[in-house]
Amino acid sequence: LAIAGSIQPSREFEASPPNKLGRSGLAAWKEAVTALAELGTLHFADRAAITAYCVAHDRRDNYDDVLAKDGEFYVGPNGAICK
């Protein structure tokens, strides 16, 4: 689909994921890049946003692991960790 006066997506995208991604982030990367490529909307300017999305997936998994191990907690008014 081309809209008059619009910039067409570039096919030049560095498809290899950043080294800092873990298991969950890599899975999210593959899913996002594949879906956008199939739609023909993958653009090199998307790389930072896709990376941030995938890092968030990794962090969520890490937080889930911490919660499963240690339970819920919060930082109290004096900086102490409270359960």
mmCIF file of N, CA, C and O in Angstrom:
data_model
loop_
_atom_site.group_PDB
_atom_site.id
_atom_site.type_symbol
_atom_site.label_atom_id
_atom_site.label_comp_id
_atom_site.label_asym_id
_atom_site.label_seq_id
_atom_site.Cartn_x
_atom_site.Cartn_y
_atom_site.Cartn_z
ATOM 1 N N LEU A 1 0.848 -1.179 0.000
ATOM 2 C CA LEU A 1 0.000 0.000 0.000
ATOM 3 C C LEU A 1 0.881 1.224 0.000
ATOM 4 O O LEU A 1 1.721 1.375 0.867
ATOM 5 N N ALA A 2 0.712 2.078 -0.963
ATOM 6 C CA ALA A 2 1.493 3.304 -1.050
ATOM 7 C C ALA A 2 0.558 4.499 -0.964
ATOM 8 O O ALA A 2 -0.452 4.556 -1.635
ATOM 9 N N ILE A 3 0.872 5.414 -0.098
ATOM 10 C CA ILE A 3 0.109 6.637 0.051
ATOM 11 C C ILE A 3 0.902 7.734 -0.628
ATOM 12 O O ILE A 3 2.102 7.872 -0.403
ATOM 13 N N ALA A 4 0.246 8.518 -1.443
ATOM 14 C CA ALA A 4 0.921 9.579 -2.191
ATOM 15 C C ALA A 4 1.690 10.484 -1.246
ATOM 16 O O ALA A 4 1.169 10.934 -0.229
ATOM 17 N N GLY A 5 2.956 10.706 -1.555
ATOM 18 C CA GLY A 5 3.800 11.582 -0.746
ATOM 19 C C GLY A 5 4.403 10.920 0.470
ATOM 20 O O GLY A 5 5.115 11.551 1.239
ATOM 21 N N SER A 6 4.113 9.639 0.684
ATOM 22 C CA SER A 6 4.660 8.960 1.860
ATOM 23 C C SER A 6 6.020 8.350 1.546
ATOM 24 O O SER A 6 6.366 8.121 0.394
ATOM 25 N N ILE A 7 6.775 8.101 2.586
ATOM 26 C CA ILE A 7 8.079 7.443 2.447
ATOM 27 C C ILE A 7 7.842 5.946 2.504
ATOM 28 O O ILE A 7 7.184 5.446 3.421
ATOM 29 N N GLN A 8 8.347 5.237 1.545
ATOM 30 C CA GLN A 8 8.175 3.797 1.521
ATOM 31 C C GLN A 8 9.203 3.128 2.440
ATOM 32 O O GLN A 8 10.341 3.571 2.523
ATOM 33 N N PRO A 9 8.790 2.067 3.150
ATOM 34 C CA PRO A 9 9.710 1.386 4.057
ATOM 35 C C PRO A 9 10.948 0.865 3.332
ATOM 36 O O PRO A 9 10.879 0.454 2.188
ATOM 37 N N SER A 10 12.053 0.892 4.035
ATOM 38 C CA SER A 10 13.302 0.393 3.476
ATOM 39 C C SER A 10 13.390 -1.111 3.711
ATOM 40 O O SER A 10 12.972 -1.611 4.739
ATOM 41 N N ARG A 11 13.951 -1.807 2.772
ATOM 42 C CA ARG A 11 14.179 -3.242 2.938
ATOM 43 C C ARG A 11 15.523 -3.489 3.617
ATOM 44 O O ARG A 11 15.849 -4.604 3.952
ATOM 45 N N GLU A 12 16.302 -2.425 3.805
ATOM 46 C CA GLU A 12 17.619 -2.566 4.413
ATOM 47 C C GLU A 12 17.499 -2.420 5.931
ATOM 48 O O GLU A 12 17.362 -1.333 6.453
ATOM 49 N N PHE A 13 17.511 -3.539 6.598
ATOM 50 C CA PHE A 13 17.379 -3.573 8.045
ATOM 51 C C PHE A 13 18.366 -4.597 8.566
ATOM 52 O O PHE A 13 18.421 -5.715 8.055
ATOM 53 N N GLU A 14 19.146 -4.226 9.555
ATOM 54 C CA GLU A 14 20.094 -5.165 10.160
ATOM 55 C C GLU A 14 19.277 -6.147 10.984
ATOM 56 O O GLU A 14 18.850 -5.827 12.095
ATOM 57 N N ALA A 15 19.026 -7.323 10.429
ATOM 58 C CA ALA A 15 18.117 -8.285 11.047
ATOM 59 C C ALA A 15 18.723 -9.046 12.217
ATOM 60 O O ALA A 15 17.994 -9.659 12.983
ATOM 61 N N SER A 16 20.033 -9.022 12.375
ATOM 62 C CA SER A 16 20.618 -9.751 13.498
ATOM 63 C C SER A 16 20.328 -8.989 14.799
ATOM 64 O O SER A 16 20.481 -7.772 14.863
ATOM 65 N N PRO A 17 19.891 -9.707 15.822
ATOM 66 C CA PRO A 17 19.521 -9.051 17.077
ATOM 67 C C PRO A 17 20.740 -8.537 17.841
ATOM 68 O O PRO A 17 21.851 -9.044 17.665
ATOM 69 N N PRO A 18 20.530 -7.558 18.708
ATOM 70 C CA PRO A 18 21.631 -7.073 19.553
ATOM 71 C C PRO A 18 22.142 -8.191 20.471
ATOM 72 O O PRO A 18 21.370 -9.053 20.893
ATOM 73 N N ASN A 19 23.412 -8.166 20.787
ATOM 74 C CA ASN A 19 24.015 -9.201 21.633
ATOM 75 C C ASN A 19 23.447 -9.230 23.043
ATOM 76 O O ASN A 19 23.498 -10.261 23.705
ATOM 77 N N LYS A 20 22.908 -8.111 23.511
ATOM 78 C CA LYS A 20 22.463 -8.019 24.902
ATOM 79 C C LYS A 20 21.139 -8.715 25.183
ATOM 80 O O LYS A 20 20.731 -8.798 26.330
ATOM 81 N N LEU A 21 20.468 -9.241 24.175
ATOM 82 C CA LEU A 21 19.174 -9.866 24.401
ATOM 83 C C LEU A 21 19.310 -11.275 24.954
ATOM 84 O O LEU A 21 20.160 -12.046 24.530
ATOM 85 N N GLY A 22 18.443 -11.581 25.903
ATOM 86 C CA GLY A 22 18.384 -12.927 26.465
ATOM 87 C C GLY A 22 17.386 -13.773 25.691
ATOM 88 O O GLY A 22 16.914 -13.396 24.615
ATOM 89 N N ARG A 23 17.020 -14.902 26.259
ATOM 90 C CA ARG A 23 16.143 -15.870 25.592
ATOM 91 C C ARG A 23 14.800 -15.256 25.208
ATOM 92 O O ARG A 23 14.354 -15.351 24.069
ATOM 93 N N SER A 24 14.145 -14.604 26.134
ATOM 94 C CA SER A 24 12.840 -14.012 25.873
ATOM 95 C C SER A 24 12.942 -12.864 24.867
ATOM 96 O O SER A 24 12.100 -12.726 23.972
ATOM 97 N N GLY A 25 13.975 -12.043 25.012
ATOM 98 C CA GLY A 25 14.185 -10.933 24.091
ATOM 99 C C GLY A 25 14.465 -11.398 22.681
ATOM 100 O O GLY A 25 13.983 -10.802 21.709
ATOM 101 N N LEU A 26 15.231 -12.475 22.559
ATOM 102 C CA LEU A 26 15.520 -13.024 21.224
ATOM 103 C C LEU A 26 14.253 -13.549 20.555
ATOM 104 O O LEU A 26 14.041 -13.347 19.364
ATOM 105 N N ALA A 27 13.412 -14.215 21.340
ATOM 106 C CA ALA A 27 12.154 -14.715 20.785
ATOM 107 C C ALA A 27 11.271 -13.558 20.331
ATOM 108 O O ALA A 27 10.672 -13.610 19.250
ATOM 109 N N ALA A 28 11.211 -12.504 21.137
ATOM 110 C CA ALA A 28 10.411 -11.334 20.772
ATOM 111 C C ALA A 28 10.985 -10.664 19.526
ATOM 112 O O ALA A 28 10.243 -10.196 18.659
ATOM 113 N N TRP A 29 12.318 -10.612 19.432
ATOM 114 C CA TRP A 29 12.975 -10.013 18.262
ATOM 115 C C TRP A 29 12.576 -10.748 16.990
ATOM 116 O O TRP A 29 12.161 -10.149 16.005
ATOM 117 N N LYS A 30 12.721 -12.074 17.032
ATOM 118 C CA LYS A 30 12.404 -12.877 15.848
ATOM 119 C C LYS A 30 10.945 -12.696 15.440
ATOM 120 O O LYS A 30 10.629 -12.568 14.266
ATOM 121 N N GLU A 31 10.053 -12.673 16.433
ATOM 122 C CA GLU A 31 8.631 -12.520 16.144
ATOM 123 C C GLU A 31 8.337 -11.147 15.536
ATOM 124 O O GLU A 31 7.635 -11.044 14.525
ATOM 125 N N ALA A 32 8.865 -10.095 16.140
ATOM 126 C CA ALA A 32 8.596 -8.732 15.657
ATOM 127 C C ALA A 32 9.195 -8.485 14.280
ATOM 128 O O ALA A 32 8.518 -7.961 13.384
ATOM 129 N N VAL A 33 10.453 -8.863 14.098
ATOM 130 C CA VAL A 33 11.120 -8.622 12.815
ATOM 131 C C VAL A 33 10.454 -9.432 11.707
ATOM 132 O O VAL A 33 10.224 -8.912 10.606
ATOM 133 N N THR A 34 10.103 -10.659 11.992
ATOM 134 C CA THR A 34 9.435 -11.491 10.991
ATOM 135 C C THR A 34 8.087 -10.902 10.603
ATOM 136 O O THR A 34 7.765 -10.786 9.417
ATOM 137 N N ALA A 35 7.299 -10.502 11.595
ATOM 138 C CA ALA A 35 5.963 -9.951 11.319
ATOM 139 C C ALA A 35 6.051 -8.656 10.508
ATOM 140 O O ALA A 35 5.320 -8.484 9.528
ATOM 141 N N LEU A 36 6.947 -7.755 10.907
ATOM 142 C CA LEU A 36 7.078 -6.483 10.179
ATOM 143 C C LEU A 36 7.629 -6.696 8.771
ATOM 144 O O LEU A 36 7.215 -6.021 7.833
ATOM 145 N N ALA A 37 8.548 -7.638 8.629
ATOM 146 C CA ALA A 37 9.106 -7.926 7.302
ATOM 147 C C ALA A 37 8.024 -8.497 6.384
ATOM 148 O O ALA A 37 7.939 -8.122 5.210
ATOM 149 N N GLU A 38 7.185 -9.383 6.922
ATOM 150 C CA GLU A 38 6.116 -9.968 6.111
ATOM 151 C C GLU A 38 5.104 -8.908 5.672
ATOM 152 O O GLU A 38 4.535 -8.999 4.600
ATOM 153 N N LEU A 39 4.886 -7.905 6.519
ATOM 154 C CA LEU A 39 3.970 -6.820 6.173
ATOM 155 C C LEU A 39 4.605 -5.803 5.232
ATOM 156 O O LEU A 39 3.925 -4.948 4.678
ATOM 157 N N GLY A 40 5.930 -5.886 5.105
ATOM 158 C CA GLY A 40 6.645 -4.938 4.261
ATOM 159 C C GLY A 40 6.821 -3.577 4.906
ATOM 160 O O GLY A 40 7.036 -2.585 4.222
ATOM 161 N N THR A 41 6.743 -3.533 6.228
ATOM 162 C CA THR A 41 6.845 -2.250 6.932
ATOM 163 C C THR A 41 8.103 -2.131 7.777
ATOM 164 O O THR A 41 8.262 -1.162 8.518
ATOM 165 N N LEU A 42 8.988 -3.093 7.695
ATOM 166 C CA LEU A 42 10.219 -3.052 8.485
ATOM 167 C C LEU A 42 11.158 -1.994 7.923
ATOM 168 O O LEU A 42 11.454 -1.971 6.736
ATOM 169 N N HIS A 43 11.622 -1.124 8.783
ATOM 170 C CA HIS A 43 12.461 0.010 8.371
ATOM 171 C C HIS A 43 13.640 0.103 9.330
ATOM 172 O O HIS A 43 13.512 -0.227 10.510
ATOM 173 N N PHE A 44 14.771 0.571 8.838
ATOM 174 C CA PHE A 44 15.953 0.661 9.699
ATOM 175 C C PHE A 44 15.702 1.545 10.915
ATOM 176 O O PHE A 44 16.288 1.339 11.972
ATOM 177 N N ALA A 45 14.802 2.502 10.806
ATOM 178 C CA ALA A 45 14.502 3.386 11.941
ATOM 179 C C ALA A 45 13.748 2.665 13.054
ATOM 180 O O ALA A 45 13.661 3.173 14.168
ATOM 181 N N ASP A 46 13.232 1.467 12.773
ATOM 182 C CA ASP A 46 12.508 0.685 13.773
ATOM 183 C C ASP A 46 13.430 -0.045 14.742
ATOM 184 O O ASP A 46 12.988 -0.532 15.777
ATOM 185 N N ARG A 47 14.711 -0.141 14.412
ATOM 186 C CA ARG A 47 15.629 -0.977 15.197
ATOM 187 C C ARG A 47 15.662 -0.600 16.671
ATOM 188 O O ARG A 47 15.595 -1.467 17.545
ATOM 189 N N ALA A 48 15.744 0.683 16.987
ATOM 190 C CA ALA A 48 15.816 1.100 18.394
ATOM 191 C C ALA A 48 14.532 0.738 19.139
ATOM 192 O O ALA A 48 14.583 0.259 20.281
ATOM 193 N N ALA A 49 13.393 0.950 18.502
ATOM 194 C CA ALA A 49 12.117 0.629 19.145
ATOM 195 C C ALA A 49 11.960 -0.880 19.343
ATOM 196 O O ALA A 49 11.503 -1.326 20.405
ATOM 197 N N ILE A 50 12.346 -1.655 18.347
ATOM 198 C CA ILE A 50 12.251 -3.113 18.474
ATOM 199 C C ILE A 50 13.203 -3.601 19.562
ATOM 200 O O ILE A 50 12.858 -4.478 20.363
ATOM 201 N N THR A 51 14.396 -3.022 19.620
ATOM 202 C CA THR A 51 15.353 -3.393 20.664
ATOM 203 C C THR A 51 14.786 -3.093 22.044
ATOM 204 O O THR A 51 14.846 -3.933 22.952
ATOM 205 N N ALA A 52 14.215 -1.905 22.234
ATOM 206 C CA ALA A 52 13.634 -1.535 23.530
ATOM 207 C C ALA A 52 12.504 -2.489 23.916
ATOM 208 O O ALA A 52 12.394 -2.907 25.079
ATOM 209 N N TYR A 53 11.678 -2.849 22.961
ATOM 210 C CA TYR A 53 10.586 -3.788 23.180
ATOM 211 C C TYR A 53 11.127 -5.141 23.651
ATOM 212 O O TYR A 53 10.612 -5.740 24.601
ATOM 213 N N CYS A 54 12.191 -5.597 23.013
ATOM 214 C CA CYS A 54 12.764 -6.908 23.337
ATOM 215 C C CYS A 54 13.491 -6.886 24.678
ATOM 216 O O CYS A 54 13.439 -7.863 25.435
ATOM 217 N N VAL A 55 14.154 -5.795 24.999
ATOM 218 C CA VAL A 55 14.794 -5.649 26.316
ATOM 219 C C VAL A 55 13.718 -5.684 27.404
ATOM 220 O O VAL A 55 13.897 -6.304 28.463
ATOM 221 N N ALA A 56 12.572 -5.059 27.139
ATOM 222 C CA ALA A 56 11.465 -5.089 28.106
ATOM 223 C C ALA A 56 10.978 -6.522 28.336
ATOM 224 O O ALA A 56 10.639 -6.895 29.467
ATOM 225 N N HIS A 57 10.952 -7.341 27.286
ATOM 226 C CA HIS A 57 10.584 -8.751 27.445
ATOM 227 C C HIS A 57 11.566 -9.454 28.380
ATOM 228 O O HIS A 57 11.155 -10.218 29.263
ATOM 229 N N ASP A 58 12.850 -9.232 28.178
ATOM 230 C CA ASP A 58 13.856 -9.849 29.050
ATOM 231 C C ASP A 58 13.684 -9.395 30.494
ATOM 232 O O ASP A 58 13.737 -10.208 31.420
ATOM 233 N N ARG A 59 13.485 -8.111 30.700
ATOM 234 C CA ARG A 59 13.322 -7.586 32.059
ATOM 235 C C ARG A 59 12.093 -8.170 32.729
ATOM 236 O O ARG A 59 12.127 -8.516 33.903
ATOM 237 N N ARG A 60 11.004 -8.273 31.980
ATOM 238 C CA ARG A 60 9.790 -8.862 32.550
ATOM 239 C C ARG A 60 10.054 -10.284 33.025
ATOM 240 O O ARG A 60 9.659 -10.672 34.125
ATOM 241 N N ASP A 61 10.755 -11.070 32.222
ATOM 242 C CA ASP A 61 11.075 -12.436 32.630
ATOM 243 C C ASP A 61 11.958 -12.442 33.864
ATOM 244 O O ASP A 61 11.764 -13.259 34.770
ATOM 245 N N ASN A 62 12.941 -11.538 33.915
ATOM 246 C CA ASN A 62 13.805 -11.453 35.094
ATOM 247 C C ASN A 62 13.006 -11.082 36.336
ATOM 248 O O ASN A 62 13.203 -11.646 37.406
ATOM 249 N N TYR A 63 12.085 -10.126 36.199
ATOM 250 C CA TYR A 63 11.255 -9.724 37.335
ATOM 251 C C TYR A 63 10.358 -10.867 37.777
ATOM 252 O O TYR A 63 10.149 -11.079 38.975
ATOM 253 N N ASP A 64 9.828 -11.619 36.822
ATOM 254 C CA ASP A 64 9.001 -12.775 37.163
ATOM 255 C C ASP A 64 9.801 -13.790 37.969
ATOM 256 O O ASP A 64 9.294 -14.370 38.933
ATOM 257 N N ASP A 65 11.058 -14.007 37.587
ATOM 258 C CA ASP A 65 11.922 -14.942 38.320
ATOM 259 C C ASP A 65 12.171 -14.457 39.745
ATOM 260 O O ASP A 65 12.121 -15.239 40.693
ATOM 261 N N VAL A 66 12.430 -13.167 39.897
ATOM 262 C CA VAL A 66 12.665 -12.607 41.237
ATOM 263 C C VAL A 66 11.413 -12.732 42.086
ATOM 264 O O VAL A 66 11.482 -13.130 43.262
ATOM 265 N N LEU A 67 10.260 -12.417 41.527
ATOM 266 C CA LEU A 67 9.009 -12.521 42.281
ATOM 267 C C LEU A 67 8.722 -13.962 42.681
ATOM 268 O O LEU A 67 8.252 -14.217 43.787
ATOM 269 N N ALA A 68 8.990 -14.905 41.792
ATOM 270 C CA ALA A 68 8.762 -16.313 42.114
ATOM 271 C C ALA A 68 9.674 -16.770 43.247
ATOM 272 O O ALA A 68 9.268 -17.549 44.110
ATOM 273 N N LYS A 69 10.898 -16.273 43.249
ATOM 274 C CA LYS A 69 11.881 -16.677 44.258
ATOM 275 C C LYS A 69 11.683 -15.950 45.585
ATOM 276 O O LYS A 69 11.680 -16.571 46.652
ATOM 277 N N ASP A 70 11.521 -14.624 45.538
ATOM 278 C CA ASP A 70 11.539 -13.805 46.750
ATOM 279 C C ASP A 70 10.170 -13.271 47.162
ATOM 280 O O ASP A 70 10.041 -12.699 48.245
ATOM 281 N N GLY A 71 9.169 -13.395 46.320
ATOM 282 C CA GLY A 71 7.860 -12.829 46.622
ATOM 283 C C GLY A 71 7.850 -11.326 46.360
ATOM 284 O O GLY A 71 8.841 -10.734 45.955
ATOM 285 N N GLU A 72 6.686 -10.731 46.623
ATOM 286 C CA GLU A 72 6.558 -9.294 46.395
ATOM 287 C C GLU A 72 7.256 -8.518 47.497
ATOM 288 O O GLU A 72 7.294 -8.941 48.653
ATOM 289 N N PHE A 73 7.804 -7.371 47.133
ATOM 290 C CA PHE A 73 8.473 -6.509 48.098
ATOM 291 C C PHE A 73 8.428 -5.075 47.610
ATOM 292 O O PHE A 73 8.050 -4.812 46.477
ATOM 293 N N TYR A 74 8.772 -4.165 48.484
ATOM 294 C CA TYR A 74 8.816 -2.753 48.129
ATOM 295 C C TYR A 74 9.906 -2.072 48.945
ATOM 296 O O TYR A 74 10.406 -2.628 49.926
ATOM 297 N N VAL A 75 10.280 -0.891 48.518
ATOM 298 C CA VAL A 75 11.280 -0.113 49.235
ATOM 299 C C VAL A 75 10.536 0.831 50.167
ATOM 300 O O VAL A 75 9.700 1.638 49.727
ATOM 301 N N GLY A 76 10.821 0.715 51.464
ATOM 302 C CA GLY A 76 10.165 1.549 52.462
ATOM 303 C C GLY A 76 10.676 2.979 52.436
ATOM 304 O O GLY A 76 11.613 3.314 51.712
ATOM 305 N N PRO A 77 10.065 3.844 53.243
ATOM 306 C CA PRO A 77 10.415 5.261 53.243
ATOM 307 C C PRO A 77 11.870 5.537 53.626
ATOM 308 O O PRO A 77 12.447 6.522 53.187
ATOM 309 N N ASN A 78 12.486 4.649 54.397
ATOM 310 C CA ASN A 78 13.876 4.853 54.780
ATOM 311 C C ASN A 78 14.862 4.102 53.883
ATOM 312 O O ASN A 78 16.044 4.033 54.158
ATOM 313 N N GLY A 79 14.332 3.520 52.784
ATOM 314 C CA GLY A 79 15.178 2.821 51.834
ATOM 315 C C GLY A 79 15.323 1.336 52.083
ATOM 316 O O GLY A 79 15.966 0.638 51.315
ATOM 317 N N ALA A 80 14.728 0.845 53.164
ATOM 318 C CA ALA A 80 14.806 -0.581 53.482
ATOM 319 C C ALA A 80 13.857 -1.378 52.591
ATOM 320 O O ALA A 80 12.785 -0.901 52.223
ATOM 321 N N ILE A 81 14.251 -2.607 52.264
ATOM 322 C CA ILE A 81 13.401 -3.485 51.477
ATOM 323 C C ILE A 81 12.430 -4.161 52.430
ATOM 324 O O ILE A 81 12.825 -4.763 53.427
ATOM 325 N N CYS A 82 11.152 -4.065 52.121
ATOM 326 C CA CYS A 82 10.098 -4.608 52.984
ATOM 327 C C CYS A 82 9.271 -5.612 52.197
ATOM 328 O O CYS A 82 9.096 -5.489 51.009
ATOM 329 N N LYS A 83 8.773 -6.626 52.903
ATOM 330 C CA LYS A 83 7.901 -7.636 52.281
ATOM 331 C C LYS A 83 6.490 -7.426 52.749
ATOM 332 O O LYS A 83 6.177 -6.904 53.722
#
